[in-house]
Coordinates of C-alpha atoms in Angstrom, one line a residue:
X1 CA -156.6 -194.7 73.5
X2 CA -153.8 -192.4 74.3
X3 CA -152.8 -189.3 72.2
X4 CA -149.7 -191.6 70.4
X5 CA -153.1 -193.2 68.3
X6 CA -155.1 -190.0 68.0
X7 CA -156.6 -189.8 64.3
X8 CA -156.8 -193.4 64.1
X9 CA -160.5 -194.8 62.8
X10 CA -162.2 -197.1 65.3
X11 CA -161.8 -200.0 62.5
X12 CA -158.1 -199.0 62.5
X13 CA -157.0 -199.1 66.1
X14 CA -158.8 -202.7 66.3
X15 CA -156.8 -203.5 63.7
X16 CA -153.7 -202.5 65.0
X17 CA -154.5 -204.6 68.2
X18 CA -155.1 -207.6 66.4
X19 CA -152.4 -207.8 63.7
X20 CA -149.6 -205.9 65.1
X21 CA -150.4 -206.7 68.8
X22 CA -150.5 -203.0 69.5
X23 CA -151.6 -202.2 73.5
X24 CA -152.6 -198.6 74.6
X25 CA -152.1 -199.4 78.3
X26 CA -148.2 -200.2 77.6
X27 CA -147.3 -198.0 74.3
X28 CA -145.0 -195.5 76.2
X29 CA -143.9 -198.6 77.8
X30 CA -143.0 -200.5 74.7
X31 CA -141.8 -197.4 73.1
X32 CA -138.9 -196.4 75.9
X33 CA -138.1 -199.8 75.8
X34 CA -137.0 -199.4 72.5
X35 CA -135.5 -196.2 73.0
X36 CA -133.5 -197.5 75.5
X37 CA -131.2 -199.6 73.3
X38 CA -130.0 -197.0 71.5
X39 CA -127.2 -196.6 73.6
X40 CA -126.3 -200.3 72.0
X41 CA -125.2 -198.7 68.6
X42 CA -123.2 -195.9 69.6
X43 CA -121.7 -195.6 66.1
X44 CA -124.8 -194.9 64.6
X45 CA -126.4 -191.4 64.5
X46 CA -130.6 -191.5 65.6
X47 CA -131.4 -188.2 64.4
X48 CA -135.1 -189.1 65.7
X49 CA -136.0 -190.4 68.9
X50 CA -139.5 -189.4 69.9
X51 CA -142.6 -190.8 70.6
X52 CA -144.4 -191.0 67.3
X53 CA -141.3 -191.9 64.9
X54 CA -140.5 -194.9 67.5
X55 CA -143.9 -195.7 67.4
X56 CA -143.8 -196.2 63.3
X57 CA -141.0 -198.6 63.9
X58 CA -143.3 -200.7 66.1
X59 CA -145.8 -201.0 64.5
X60 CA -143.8 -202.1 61.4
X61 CA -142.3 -204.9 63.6
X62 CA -145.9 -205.9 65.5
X63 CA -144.0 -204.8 69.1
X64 CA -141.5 -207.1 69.0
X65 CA -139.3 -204.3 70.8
X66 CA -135.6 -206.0 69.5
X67 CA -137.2 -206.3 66.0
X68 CA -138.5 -202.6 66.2
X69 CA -135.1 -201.3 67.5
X70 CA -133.1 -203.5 64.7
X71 CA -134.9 -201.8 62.2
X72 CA -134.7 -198.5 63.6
X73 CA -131.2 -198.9 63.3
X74 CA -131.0 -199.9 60.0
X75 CA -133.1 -197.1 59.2
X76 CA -130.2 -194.2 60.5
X77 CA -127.6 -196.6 59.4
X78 CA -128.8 -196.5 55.5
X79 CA -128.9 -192.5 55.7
X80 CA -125.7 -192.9 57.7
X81 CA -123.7 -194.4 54.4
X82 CA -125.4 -193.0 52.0
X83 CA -125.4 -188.8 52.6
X84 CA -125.2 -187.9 49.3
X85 CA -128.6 -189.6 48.7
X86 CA -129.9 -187.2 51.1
X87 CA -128.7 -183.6 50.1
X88 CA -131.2 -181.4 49.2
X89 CA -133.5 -183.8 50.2
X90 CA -136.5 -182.3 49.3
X91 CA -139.3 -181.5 46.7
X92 CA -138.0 -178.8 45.3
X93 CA -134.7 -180.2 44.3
X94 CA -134.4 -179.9 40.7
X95 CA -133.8 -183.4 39.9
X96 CA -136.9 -184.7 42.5
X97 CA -139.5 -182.2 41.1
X98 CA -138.7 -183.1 38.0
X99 CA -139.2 -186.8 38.9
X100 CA -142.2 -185.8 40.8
X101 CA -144.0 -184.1 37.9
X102 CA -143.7 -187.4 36.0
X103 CA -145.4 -189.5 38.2
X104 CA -142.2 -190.9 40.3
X105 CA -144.3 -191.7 42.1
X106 CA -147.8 -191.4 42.0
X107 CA -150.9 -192.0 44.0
X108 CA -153.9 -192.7 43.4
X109 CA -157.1 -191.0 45.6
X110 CA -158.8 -193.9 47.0
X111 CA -157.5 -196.2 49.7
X112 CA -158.3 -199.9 48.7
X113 CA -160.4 -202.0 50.3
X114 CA -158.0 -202.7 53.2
X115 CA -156.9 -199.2 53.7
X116 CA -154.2 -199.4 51.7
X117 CA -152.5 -196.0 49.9
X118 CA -151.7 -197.6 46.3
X119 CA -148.7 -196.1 44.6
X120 CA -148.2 -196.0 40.5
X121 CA -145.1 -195.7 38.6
X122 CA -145.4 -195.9 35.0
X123 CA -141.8 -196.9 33.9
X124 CA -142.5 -195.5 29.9
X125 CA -142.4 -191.7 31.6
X126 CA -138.9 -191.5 32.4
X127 CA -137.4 -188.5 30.3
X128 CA -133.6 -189.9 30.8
X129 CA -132.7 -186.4 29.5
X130 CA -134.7 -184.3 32.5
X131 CA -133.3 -186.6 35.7
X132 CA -131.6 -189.8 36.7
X133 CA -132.9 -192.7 38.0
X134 CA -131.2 -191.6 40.8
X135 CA -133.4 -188.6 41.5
X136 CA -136.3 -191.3 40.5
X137 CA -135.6 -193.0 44.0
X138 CA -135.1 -190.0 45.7
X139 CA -138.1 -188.7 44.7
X140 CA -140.0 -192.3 45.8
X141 CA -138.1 -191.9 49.7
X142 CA -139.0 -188.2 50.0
X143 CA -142.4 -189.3 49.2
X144 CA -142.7 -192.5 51.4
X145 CA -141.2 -190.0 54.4
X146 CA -144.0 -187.3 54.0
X147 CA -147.2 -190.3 53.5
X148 CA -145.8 -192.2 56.5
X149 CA -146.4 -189.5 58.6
X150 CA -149.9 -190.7 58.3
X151 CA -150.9 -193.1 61.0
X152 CA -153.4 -194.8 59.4
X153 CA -150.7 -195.6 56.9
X154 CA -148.6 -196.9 59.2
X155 CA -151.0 -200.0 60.3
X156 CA -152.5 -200.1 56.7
X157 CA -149.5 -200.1 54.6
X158 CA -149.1 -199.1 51.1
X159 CA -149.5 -200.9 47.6
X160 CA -147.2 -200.7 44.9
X161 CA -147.8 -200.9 41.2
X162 CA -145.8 -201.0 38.3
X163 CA -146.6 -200.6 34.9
X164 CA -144.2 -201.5 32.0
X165 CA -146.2 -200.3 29.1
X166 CA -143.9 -198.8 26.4
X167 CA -141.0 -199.3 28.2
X168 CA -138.4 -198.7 25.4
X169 CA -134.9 -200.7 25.1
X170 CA -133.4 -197.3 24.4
X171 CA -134.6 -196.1 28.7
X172 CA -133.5 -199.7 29.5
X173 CA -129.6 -199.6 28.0
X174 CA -129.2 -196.3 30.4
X175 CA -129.5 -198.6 33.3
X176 CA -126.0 -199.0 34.6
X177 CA -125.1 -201.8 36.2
X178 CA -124.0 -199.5 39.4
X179 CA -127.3 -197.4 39.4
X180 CA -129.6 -200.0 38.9
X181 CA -127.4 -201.5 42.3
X182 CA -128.1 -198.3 43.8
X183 CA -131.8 -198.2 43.0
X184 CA -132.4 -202.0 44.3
X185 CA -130.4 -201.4 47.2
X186 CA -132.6 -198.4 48.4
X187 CA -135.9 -199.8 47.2
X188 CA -134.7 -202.9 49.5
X189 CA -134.0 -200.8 52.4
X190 CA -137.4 -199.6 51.9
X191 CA -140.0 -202.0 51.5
X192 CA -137.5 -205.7 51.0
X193 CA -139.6 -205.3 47.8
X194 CA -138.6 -209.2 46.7
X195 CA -140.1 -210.6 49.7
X196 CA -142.6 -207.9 50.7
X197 CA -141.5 -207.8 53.7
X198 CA -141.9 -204.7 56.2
X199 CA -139.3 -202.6 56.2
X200 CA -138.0 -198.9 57.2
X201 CA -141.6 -198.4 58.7
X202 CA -143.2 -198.5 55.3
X203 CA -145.4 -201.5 54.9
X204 CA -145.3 -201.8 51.3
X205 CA -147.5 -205.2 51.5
X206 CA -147.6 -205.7 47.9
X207 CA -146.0 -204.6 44.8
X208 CA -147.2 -205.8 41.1
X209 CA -145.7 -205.1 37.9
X210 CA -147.5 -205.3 34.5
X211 CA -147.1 -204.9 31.3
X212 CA -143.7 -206.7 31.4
X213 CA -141.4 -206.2 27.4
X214 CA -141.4 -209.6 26.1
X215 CA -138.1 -209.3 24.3
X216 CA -134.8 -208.6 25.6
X217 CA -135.8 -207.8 29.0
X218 CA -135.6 -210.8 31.0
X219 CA -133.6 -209.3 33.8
X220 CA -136.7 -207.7 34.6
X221 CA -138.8 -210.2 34.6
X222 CA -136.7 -211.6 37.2
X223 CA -136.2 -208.7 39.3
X224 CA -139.7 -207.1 39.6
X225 CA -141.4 -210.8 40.4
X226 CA -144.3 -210.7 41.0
X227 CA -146.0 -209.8 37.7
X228 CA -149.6 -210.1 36.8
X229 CA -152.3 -209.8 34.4
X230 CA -155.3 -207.1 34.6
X231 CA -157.6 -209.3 35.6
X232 CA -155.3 -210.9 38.2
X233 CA -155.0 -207.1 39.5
X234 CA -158.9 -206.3 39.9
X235 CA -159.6 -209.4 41.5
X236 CA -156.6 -207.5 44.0
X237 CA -158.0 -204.2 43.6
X238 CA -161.3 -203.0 42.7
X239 CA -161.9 -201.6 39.2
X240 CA -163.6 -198.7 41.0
X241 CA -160.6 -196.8 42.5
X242 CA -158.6 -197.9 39.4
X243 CA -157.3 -195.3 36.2
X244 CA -158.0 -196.3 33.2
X245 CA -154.6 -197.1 32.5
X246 CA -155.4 -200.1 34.7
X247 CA -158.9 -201.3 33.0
X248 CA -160.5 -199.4 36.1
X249 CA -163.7 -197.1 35.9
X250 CA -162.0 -193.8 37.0
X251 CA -160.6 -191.4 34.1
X252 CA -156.7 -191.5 33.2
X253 CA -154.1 -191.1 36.3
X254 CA -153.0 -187.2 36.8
X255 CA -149.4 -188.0 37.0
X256 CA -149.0 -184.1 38.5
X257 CA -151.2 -185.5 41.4
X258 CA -149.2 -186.5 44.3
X259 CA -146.1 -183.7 43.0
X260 CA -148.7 -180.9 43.5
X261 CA -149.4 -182.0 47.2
X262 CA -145.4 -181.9 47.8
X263 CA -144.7 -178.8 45.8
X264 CA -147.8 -176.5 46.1
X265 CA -147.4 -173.3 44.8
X266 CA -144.2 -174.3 43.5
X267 CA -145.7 -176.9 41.0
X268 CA -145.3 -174.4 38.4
X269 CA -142.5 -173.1 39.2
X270 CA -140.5 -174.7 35.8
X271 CA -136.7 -173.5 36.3
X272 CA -134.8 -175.2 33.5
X273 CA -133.2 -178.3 34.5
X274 CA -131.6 -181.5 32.5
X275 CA -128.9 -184.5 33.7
X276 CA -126.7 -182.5 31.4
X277 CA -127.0 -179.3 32.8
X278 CA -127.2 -180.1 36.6
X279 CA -123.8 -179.4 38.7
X280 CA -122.9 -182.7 39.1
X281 CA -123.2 -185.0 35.5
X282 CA -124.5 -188.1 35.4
X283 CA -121.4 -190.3 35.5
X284 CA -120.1 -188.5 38.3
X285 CA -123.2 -188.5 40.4
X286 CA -123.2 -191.9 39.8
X287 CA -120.0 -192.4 40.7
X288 CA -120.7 -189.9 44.0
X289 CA -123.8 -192.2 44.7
X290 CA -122.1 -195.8 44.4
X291 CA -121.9 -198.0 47.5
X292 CA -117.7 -197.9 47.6
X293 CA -117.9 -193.8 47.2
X294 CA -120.5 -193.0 49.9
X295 CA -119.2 -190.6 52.7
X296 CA -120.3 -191.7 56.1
X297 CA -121.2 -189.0 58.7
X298 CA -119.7 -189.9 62.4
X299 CA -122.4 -190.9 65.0
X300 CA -124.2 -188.1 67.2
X301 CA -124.7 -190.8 70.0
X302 CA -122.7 -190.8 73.1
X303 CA -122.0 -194.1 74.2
X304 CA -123.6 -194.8 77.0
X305 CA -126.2 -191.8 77.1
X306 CA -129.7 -192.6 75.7
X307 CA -131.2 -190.0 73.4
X308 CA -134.7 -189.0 74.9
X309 CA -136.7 -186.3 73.8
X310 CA -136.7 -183.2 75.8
X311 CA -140.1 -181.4 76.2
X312 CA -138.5 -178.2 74.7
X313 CA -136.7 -180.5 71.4
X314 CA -139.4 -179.1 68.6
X315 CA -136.5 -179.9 66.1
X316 CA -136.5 -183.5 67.1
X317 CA -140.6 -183.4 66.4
X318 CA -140.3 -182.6 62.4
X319 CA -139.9 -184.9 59.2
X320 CA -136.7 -186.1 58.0
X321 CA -137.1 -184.6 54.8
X322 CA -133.8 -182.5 54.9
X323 CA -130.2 -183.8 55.9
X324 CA -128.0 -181.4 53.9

């Protein structure tokens, strides 16, 4: 085992050498053979380069080195065209926080049965006067970016569930047509959420909606496929690490959970924010945020010069989770 899979359970790195074909004798190998093809894209900007970020991309590809470097690039390339998705990309951003604080999204404590981190939104908790659905899926990448950091959760993956209930006609008519383009287009770059495939290093293996409206909300129906019944779900998931809210045995979910391991101290920190009040209003952002309108920043690659981590490059070591 070498220090690239330090923290990894025994059950864990036997698993990574099974289903994603993951080697310790030829990891730095594999990994500088992806970094080497960097230099192929010069127009795109790899803020990240070392070790352990190349490694995520890996193992979200089971080593196939081409496939690992295509989605690395895809990766950059999404940030690339979409900067304004990515200013003041962190928790503390009004609009984020706010999000946060309502369960956009949430986690629940246990890992399943296969090691999986399950992630909860409840759609019914959107205050449309508080924050966009905009900061909704900021909030859901700054999140993904700080639990992927987690190696187990790299070979594990994630679960996703989605909960309907109460979901009024009223939240659904302030879906734009643009912002809910926005939104699928993210959520795609993130997990390929209709065909559950791996994507952007977060293995979102499964996603399951419930509680679909009956009337007047087909599109969803359509979209968020595939939706289940309860008892479909715990034959999925155990009752025993489920809320309540799912017919599980543990009390009702603590949306503030996952928002007060992001925020900390700053949880209750409660400066006033609204969509009305923040600098930017609503139809402008989403104007600002719409695929013909994003900026595009120019690449930091030059062509022909591999970026490789210097010993000394701490920067290079830290999070994405700011871009301004």
């Amino acid at each position: 085992m070498t220090h690239l899979q330090a923290g990894l359970s025994p059950e864990t790195l036997e698993k990574a050498r099974l289903e994603l074909n993951e080697n310790p004798d030829t990891l730095h190998q594999d990994i500088q053979e992806v970094r080497d093809m960097v230099i192929t894209r010069p127009d795109i900007g790899f803020l990240r380069t070392d070790d352990a970020f190349i490694l995520r991309f890996l193992r979200a590809r089971k080593f196939q080195h081409f496939e690992a470097f295509r989605l690395l690039a895809q990766y950059f390339e999404y940030r690339q065209q979409n900067l304004d998705m990515f200013k003041s990309f962190k928790a503390t951003d009004p609009g984020i926080k706010q999000a946060l604080k309502d369960g956009f999204p949430g986690g629940l404590a246990n890992l399943d049965h296969y090691g999986r981190k399950i992630l909860v939104l409840f759609a019914a908790n959107w205050d449309q006067s508080r924050y966009t659905l905009v900061d909704i899926l900021r909030a859901i990448l700054l999140s993904l970016e700080a639990m992927i950091e987690d190696p187990e959760l790299q070979v594990n993956g994630f679960v996703l569930i989605i909960d309907w209930s109460n979901f009024t006609f009223k939240q659904a008519s302030k879906l734009t047509p643009s912002m809910l383009r926005l939104a699928i287009e993210g959520l795609q770059f993130l997990t390929h959420l209709s065909g559950l495939e791996r994507c952007s290093g977060y293995q979102i293996k499964s996603h399951y909606c419930l509680n679909l409206p009956d009337e007047g909300f087909f599109f969803y129906s359509n979209l968020l496929q595939p939706w289940i019944a309860l008892d479909i779900l715990h034959q999925l998931i155990h009752p025993e690490i489920l809320p309540s809210e799912f017919g599980g045995m543990l009390p009702p979910y603590d949306m503030g959970t996952w928002a007060r391991t992001l925020l900390d101290h700053e949880y209750d920190d409660d400066s006033e924010y609204s969509v009305d009040s923040y600098s930017t209003p609503a139809k402008e952002l989403e104007k600002d945020l719409s695929p013909k309108s994003m900026k595009r920043s120019q690449s930091v690659v030059d062509p022909g010069v591999p970026k490789r981590l210097d010993k000394n490059e701490e920067e290079n070591m830290q999070p994405l989770l700011s871009l301004d």
